[in-house]
PDB file of C-alpha atoms in Angstrom:
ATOM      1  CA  UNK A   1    -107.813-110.853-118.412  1.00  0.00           C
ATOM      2  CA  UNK A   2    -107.127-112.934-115.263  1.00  0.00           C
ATOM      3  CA  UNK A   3    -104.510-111.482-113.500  1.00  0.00           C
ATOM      4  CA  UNK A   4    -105.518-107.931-114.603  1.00  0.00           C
ATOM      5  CA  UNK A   5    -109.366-108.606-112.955  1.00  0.00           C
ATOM      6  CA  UNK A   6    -107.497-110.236-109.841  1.00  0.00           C
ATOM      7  CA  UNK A   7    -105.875-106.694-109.438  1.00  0.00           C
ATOM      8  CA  UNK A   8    -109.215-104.870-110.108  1.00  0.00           C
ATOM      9  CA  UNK A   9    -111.251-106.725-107.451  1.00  0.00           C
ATOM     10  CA  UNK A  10    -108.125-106.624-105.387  1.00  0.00           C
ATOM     11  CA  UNK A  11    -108.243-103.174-105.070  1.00  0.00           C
ATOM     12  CA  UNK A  12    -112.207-102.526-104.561  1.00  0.00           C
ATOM     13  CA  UNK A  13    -111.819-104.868-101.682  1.00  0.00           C
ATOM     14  CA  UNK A  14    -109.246-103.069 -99.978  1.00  0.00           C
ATOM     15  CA  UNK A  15    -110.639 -99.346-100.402  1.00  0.00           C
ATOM     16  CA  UNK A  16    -113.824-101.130 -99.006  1.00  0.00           C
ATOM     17  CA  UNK A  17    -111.715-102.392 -95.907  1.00  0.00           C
ATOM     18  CA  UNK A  18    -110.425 -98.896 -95.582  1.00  0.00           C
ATOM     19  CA  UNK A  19    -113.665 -97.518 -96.086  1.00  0.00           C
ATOM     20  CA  UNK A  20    -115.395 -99.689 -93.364  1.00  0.00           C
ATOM     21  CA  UNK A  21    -112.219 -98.729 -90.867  1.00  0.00           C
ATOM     22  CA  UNK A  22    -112.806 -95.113 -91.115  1.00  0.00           C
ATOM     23  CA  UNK A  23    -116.572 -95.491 -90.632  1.00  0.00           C
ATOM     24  CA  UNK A  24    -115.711 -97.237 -87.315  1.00  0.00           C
ATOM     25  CA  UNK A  25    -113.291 -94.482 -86.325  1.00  0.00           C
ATOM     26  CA  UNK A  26    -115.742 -91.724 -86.763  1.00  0.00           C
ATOM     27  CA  UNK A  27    -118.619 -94.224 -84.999  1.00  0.00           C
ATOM     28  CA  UNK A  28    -116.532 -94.178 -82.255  1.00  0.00           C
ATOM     29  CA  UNK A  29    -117.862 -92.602 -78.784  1.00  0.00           C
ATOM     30  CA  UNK A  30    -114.988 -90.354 -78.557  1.00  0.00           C
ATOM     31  CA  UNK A  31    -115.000 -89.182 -82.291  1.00  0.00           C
ATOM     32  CA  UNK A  32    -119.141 -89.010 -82.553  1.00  0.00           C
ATOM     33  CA  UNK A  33    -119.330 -87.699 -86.341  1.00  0.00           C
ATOM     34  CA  UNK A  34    -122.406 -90.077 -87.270  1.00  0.00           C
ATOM     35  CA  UNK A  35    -122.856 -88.161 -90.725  1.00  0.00           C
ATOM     36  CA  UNK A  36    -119.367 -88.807 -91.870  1.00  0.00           C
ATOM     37  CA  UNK A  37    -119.493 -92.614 -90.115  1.00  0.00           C
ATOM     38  CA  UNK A  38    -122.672 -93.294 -92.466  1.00  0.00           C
ATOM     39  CA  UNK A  39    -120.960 -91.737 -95.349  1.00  0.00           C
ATOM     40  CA  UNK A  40    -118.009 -94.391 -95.284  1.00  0.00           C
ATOM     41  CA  UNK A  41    -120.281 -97.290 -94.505  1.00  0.00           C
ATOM     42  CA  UNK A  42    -121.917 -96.835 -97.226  1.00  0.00           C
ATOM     43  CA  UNK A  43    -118.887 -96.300 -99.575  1.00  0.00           C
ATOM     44  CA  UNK A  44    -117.837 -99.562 -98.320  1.00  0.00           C
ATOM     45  CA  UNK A  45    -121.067-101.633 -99.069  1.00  0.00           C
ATOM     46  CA  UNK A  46    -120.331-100.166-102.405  1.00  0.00           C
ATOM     47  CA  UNK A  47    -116.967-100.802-103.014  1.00  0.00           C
ATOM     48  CA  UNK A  48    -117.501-104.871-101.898  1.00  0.00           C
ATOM     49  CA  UNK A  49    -120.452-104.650-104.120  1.00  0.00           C
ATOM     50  CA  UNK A  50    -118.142-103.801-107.363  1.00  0.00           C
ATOM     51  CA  UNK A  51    -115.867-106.588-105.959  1.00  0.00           C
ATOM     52  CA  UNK A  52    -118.495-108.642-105.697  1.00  0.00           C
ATOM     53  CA  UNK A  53    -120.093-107.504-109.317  1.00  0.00           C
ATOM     54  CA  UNK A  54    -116.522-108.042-111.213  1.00  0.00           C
ATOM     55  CA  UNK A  55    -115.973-111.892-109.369  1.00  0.00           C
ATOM     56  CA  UNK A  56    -119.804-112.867-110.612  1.00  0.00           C
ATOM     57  CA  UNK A  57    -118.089-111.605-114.135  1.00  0.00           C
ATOM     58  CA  UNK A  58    -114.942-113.441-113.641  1.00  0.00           C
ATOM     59  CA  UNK A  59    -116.767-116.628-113.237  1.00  0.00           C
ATOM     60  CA  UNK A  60    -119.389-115.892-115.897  1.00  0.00           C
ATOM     61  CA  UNK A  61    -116.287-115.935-118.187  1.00  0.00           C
ATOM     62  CA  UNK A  62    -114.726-118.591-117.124  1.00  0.00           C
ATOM     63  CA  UNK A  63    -112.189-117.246-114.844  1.00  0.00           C
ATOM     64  CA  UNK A  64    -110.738-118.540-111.281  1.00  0.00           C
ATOM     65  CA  UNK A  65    -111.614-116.102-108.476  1.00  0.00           C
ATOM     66  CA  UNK A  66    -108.155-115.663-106.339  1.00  0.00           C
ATOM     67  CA  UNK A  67    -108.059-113.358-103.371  1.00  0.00           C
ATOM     68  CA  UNK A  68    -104.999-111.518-102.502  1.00  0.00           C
ATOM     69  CA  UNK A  69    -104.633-110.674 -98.499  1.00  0.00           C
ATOM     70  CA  UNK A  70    -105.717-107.273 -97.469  1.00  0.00           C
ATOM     71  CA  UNK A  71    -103.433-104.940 -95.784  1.00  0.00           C
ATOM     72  CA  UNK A  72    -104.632-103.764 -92.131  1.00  0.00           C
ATOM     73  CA  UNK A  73    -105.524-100.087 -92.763  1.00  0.00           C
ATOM     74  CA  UNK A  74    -104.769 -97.675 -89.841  1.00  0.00           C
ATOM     75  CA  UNK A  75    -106.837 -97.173 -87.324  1.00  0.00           C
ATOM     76  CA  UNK A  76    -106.675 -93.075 -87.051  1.00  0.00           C
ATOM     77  CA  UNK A  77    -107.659 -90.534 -89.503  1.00  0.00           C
ATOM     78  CA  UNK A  78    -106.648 -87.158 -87.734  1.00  0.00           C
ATOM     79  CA  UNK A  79    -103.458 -85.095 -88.726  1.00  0.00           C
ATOM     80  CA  UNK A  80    -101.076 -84.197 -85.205  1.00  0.00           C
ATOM     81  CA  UNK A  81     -99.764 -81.170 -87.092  1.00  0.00           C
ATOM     82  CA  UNK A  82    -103.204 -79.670 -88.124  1.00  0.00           C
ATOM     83  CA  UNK A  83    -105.163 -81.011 -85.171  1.00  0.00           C
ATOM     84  CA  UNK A  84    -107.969 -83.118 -83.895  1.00  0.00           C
ATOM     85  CA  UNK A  85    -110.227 -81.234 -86.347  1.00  0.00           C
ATOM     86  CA  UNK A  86    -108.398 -81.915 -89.348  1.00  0.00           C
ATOM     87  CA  UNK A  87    -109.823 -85.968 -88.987  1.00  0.00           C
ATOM     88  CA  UNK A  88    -112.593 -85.348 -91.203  1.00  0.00           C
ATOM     89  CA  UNK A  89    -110.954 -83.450 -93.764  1.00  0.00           C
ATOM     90  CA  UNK A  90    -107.968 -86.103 -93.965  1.00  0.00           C
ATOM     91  CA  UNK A  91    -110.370 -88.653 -94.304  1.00  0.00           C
ATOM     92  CA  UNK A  92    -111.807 -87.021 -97.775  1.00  0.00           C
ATOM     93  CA  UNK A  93    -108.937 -86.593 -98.983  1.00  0.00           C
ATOM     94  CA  UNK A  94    -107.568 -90.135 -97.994  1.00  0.00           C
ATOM     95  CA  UNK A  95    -111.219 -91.285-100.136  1.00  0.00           C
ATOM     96  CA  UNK A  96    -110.375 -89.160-102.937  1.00  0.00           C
ATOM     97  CA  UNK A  97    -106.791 -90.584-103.350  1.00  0.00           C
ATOM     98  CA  UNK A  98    -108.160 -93.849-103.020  1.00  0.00           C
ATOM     99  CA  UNK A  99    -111.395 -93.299-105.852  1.00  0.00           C
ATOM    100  CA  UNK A 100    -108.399 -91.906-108.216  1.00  0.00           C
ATOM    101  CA  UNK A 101    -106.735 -94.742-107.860  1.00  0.00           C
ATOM    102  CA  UNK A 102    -109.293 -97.465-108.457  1.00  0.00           C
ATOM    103  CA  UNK A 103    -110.313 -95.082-111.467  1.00  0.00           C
ATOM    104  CA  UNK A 104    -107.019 -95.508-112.868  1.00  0.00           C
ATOM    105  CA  UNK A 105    -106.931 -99.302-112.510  1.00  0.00           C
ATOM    106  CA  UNK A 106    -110.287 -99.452-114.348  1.00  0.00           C
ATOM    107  CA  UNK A 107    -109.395 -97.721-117.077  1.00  0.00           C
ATOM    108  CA  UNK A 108    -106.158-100.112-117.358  1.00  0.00           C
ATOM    109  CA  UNK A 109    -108.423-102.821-117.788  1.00  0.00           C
ATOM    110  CA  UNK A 110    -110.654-101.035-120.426  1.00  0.00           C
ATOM    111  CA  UNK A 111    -107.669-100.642-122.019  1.00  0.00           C
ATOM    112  CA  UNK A 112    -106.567-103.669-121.987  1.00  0.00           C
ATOM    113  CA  UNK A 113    -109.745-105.156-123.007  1.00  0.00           C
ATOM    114  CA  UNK A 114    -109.387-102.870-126.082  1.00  0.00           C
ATOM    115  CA  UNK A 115    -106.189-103.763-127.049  1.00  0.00           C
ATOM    116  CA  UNK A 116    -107.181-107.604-126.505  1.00  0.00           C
ATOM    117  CA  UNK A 117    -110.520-107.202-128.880  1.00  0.00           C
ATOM    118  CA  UNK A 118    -112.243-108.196-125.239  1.00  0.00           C
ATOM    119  CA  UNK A 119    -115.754-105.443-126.251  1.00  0.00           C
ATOM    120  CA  UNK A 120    -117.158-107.747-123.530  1.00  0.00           C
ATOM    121  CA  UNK A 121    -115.203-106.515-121.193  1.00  0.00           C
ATOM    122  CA  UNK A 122    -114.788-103.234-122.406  1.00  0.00           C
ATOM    123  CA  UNK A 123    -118.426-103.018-122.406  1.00  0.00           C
ATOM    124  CA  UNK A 124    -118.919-104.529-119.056  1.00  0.00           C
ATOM    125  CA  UNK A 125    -116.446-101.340-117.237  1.00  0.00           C
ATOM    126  CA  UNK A 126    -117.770 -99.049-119.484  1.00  0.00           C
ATOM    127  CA  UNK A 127    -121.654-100.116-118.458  1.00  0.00           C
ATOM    128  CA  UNK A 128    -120.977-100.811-114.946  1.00  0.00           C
ATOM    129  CA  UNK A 129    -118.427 -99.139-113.046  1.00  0.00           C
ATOM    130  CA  UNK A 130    -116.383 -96.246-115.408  1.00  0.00           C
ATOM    131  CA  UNK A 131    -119.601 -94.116-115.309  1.00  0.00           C
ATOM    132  CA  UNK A 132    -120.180 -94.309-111.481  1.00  0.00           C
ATOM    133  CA  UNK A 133    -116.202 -94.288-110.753  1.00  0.00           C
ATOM    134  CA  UNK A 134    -116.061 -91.132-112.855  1.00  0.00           C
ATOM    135  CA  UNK A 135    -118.732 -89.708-110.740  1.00  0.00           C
ATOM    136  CA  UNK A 136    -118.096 -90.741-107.528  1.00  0.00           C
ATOM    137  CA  UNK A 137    -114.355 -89.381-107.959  1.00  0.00           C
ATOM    138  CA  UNK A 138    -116.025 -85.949-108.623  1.00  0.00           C
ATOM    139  CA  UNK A 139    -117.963 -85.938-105.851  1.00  0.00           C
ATOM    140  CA  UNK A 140    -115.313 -86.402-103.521  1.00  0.00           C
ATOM    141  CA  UNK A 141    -113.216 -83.652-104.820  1.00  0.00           C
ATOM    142  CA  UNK A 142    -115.544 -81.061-104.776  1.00  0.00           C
TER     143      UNK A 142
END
């Protein structure tokens, strides 16, 4: 379960750094989209707070928190082809990509919890975050 979790925190973490860098892009003066700004600040409290949630697990069990370094996002979320006003639409898209992907590594671990006879875990995702990843993944494509 270790290195598996590692992965799974790994990853909320960094959507949450990308999540907090695209709130700051559209906070800035120049890009002034408040609504959208909020939006990712908020998906980025949330995201650290599933990191945080699976780590408080990891220890409950037993397990040694390890941190991998996170990768320095970029810093502009507009599209040169399509145009200053594609920023906002590039930026969904970028989340959705991202919410599939942590969705995928979730169920890995459910899985592998299955296959390992770990119902603890497999109860834990299922309870905690497959319910809300499921939605939030919706949400974002539609």
């Amino acid at each position: 379960m270790v290195s598996v979790s590692i992965f799974t925190f790994s990853v909320e973490y960094n959507v949450s750094y990308v999540y907090h860098t695209i709130y700051a892009y559209f906070d800035r003066d120049n890009v002034g989209l408040k609504g959208l700004a909020k939006f990712f600040k908020d998906f980025s409290k949330e995201k650290r707070g599933h990191a945080e949630k699976f780590m408080e697990y990891q220890n409950k069990r037993g397990g040694k928190v390890k941190l991998h370094s996170i990768l320095m996002p970029v810093s502009e979320f507009h599209n040169q082809e399509k145009g200053d006003a594609s920023h906002g639409m590039f930026s969904m898209e970028l989340a959705l990509s991202f919410e599939k992907l942590t969705n995928e590594k979730l169920l890995h671990v459910h899985e592998v919890g299955n296959k390992n006879n770990d119902v603890h875990l497999a109860h834990f995702l299922k309870t905690e975050f497959l319910g809300e990843q499921n939605s939030s993944t919706i949400s974002y494509a539609s």
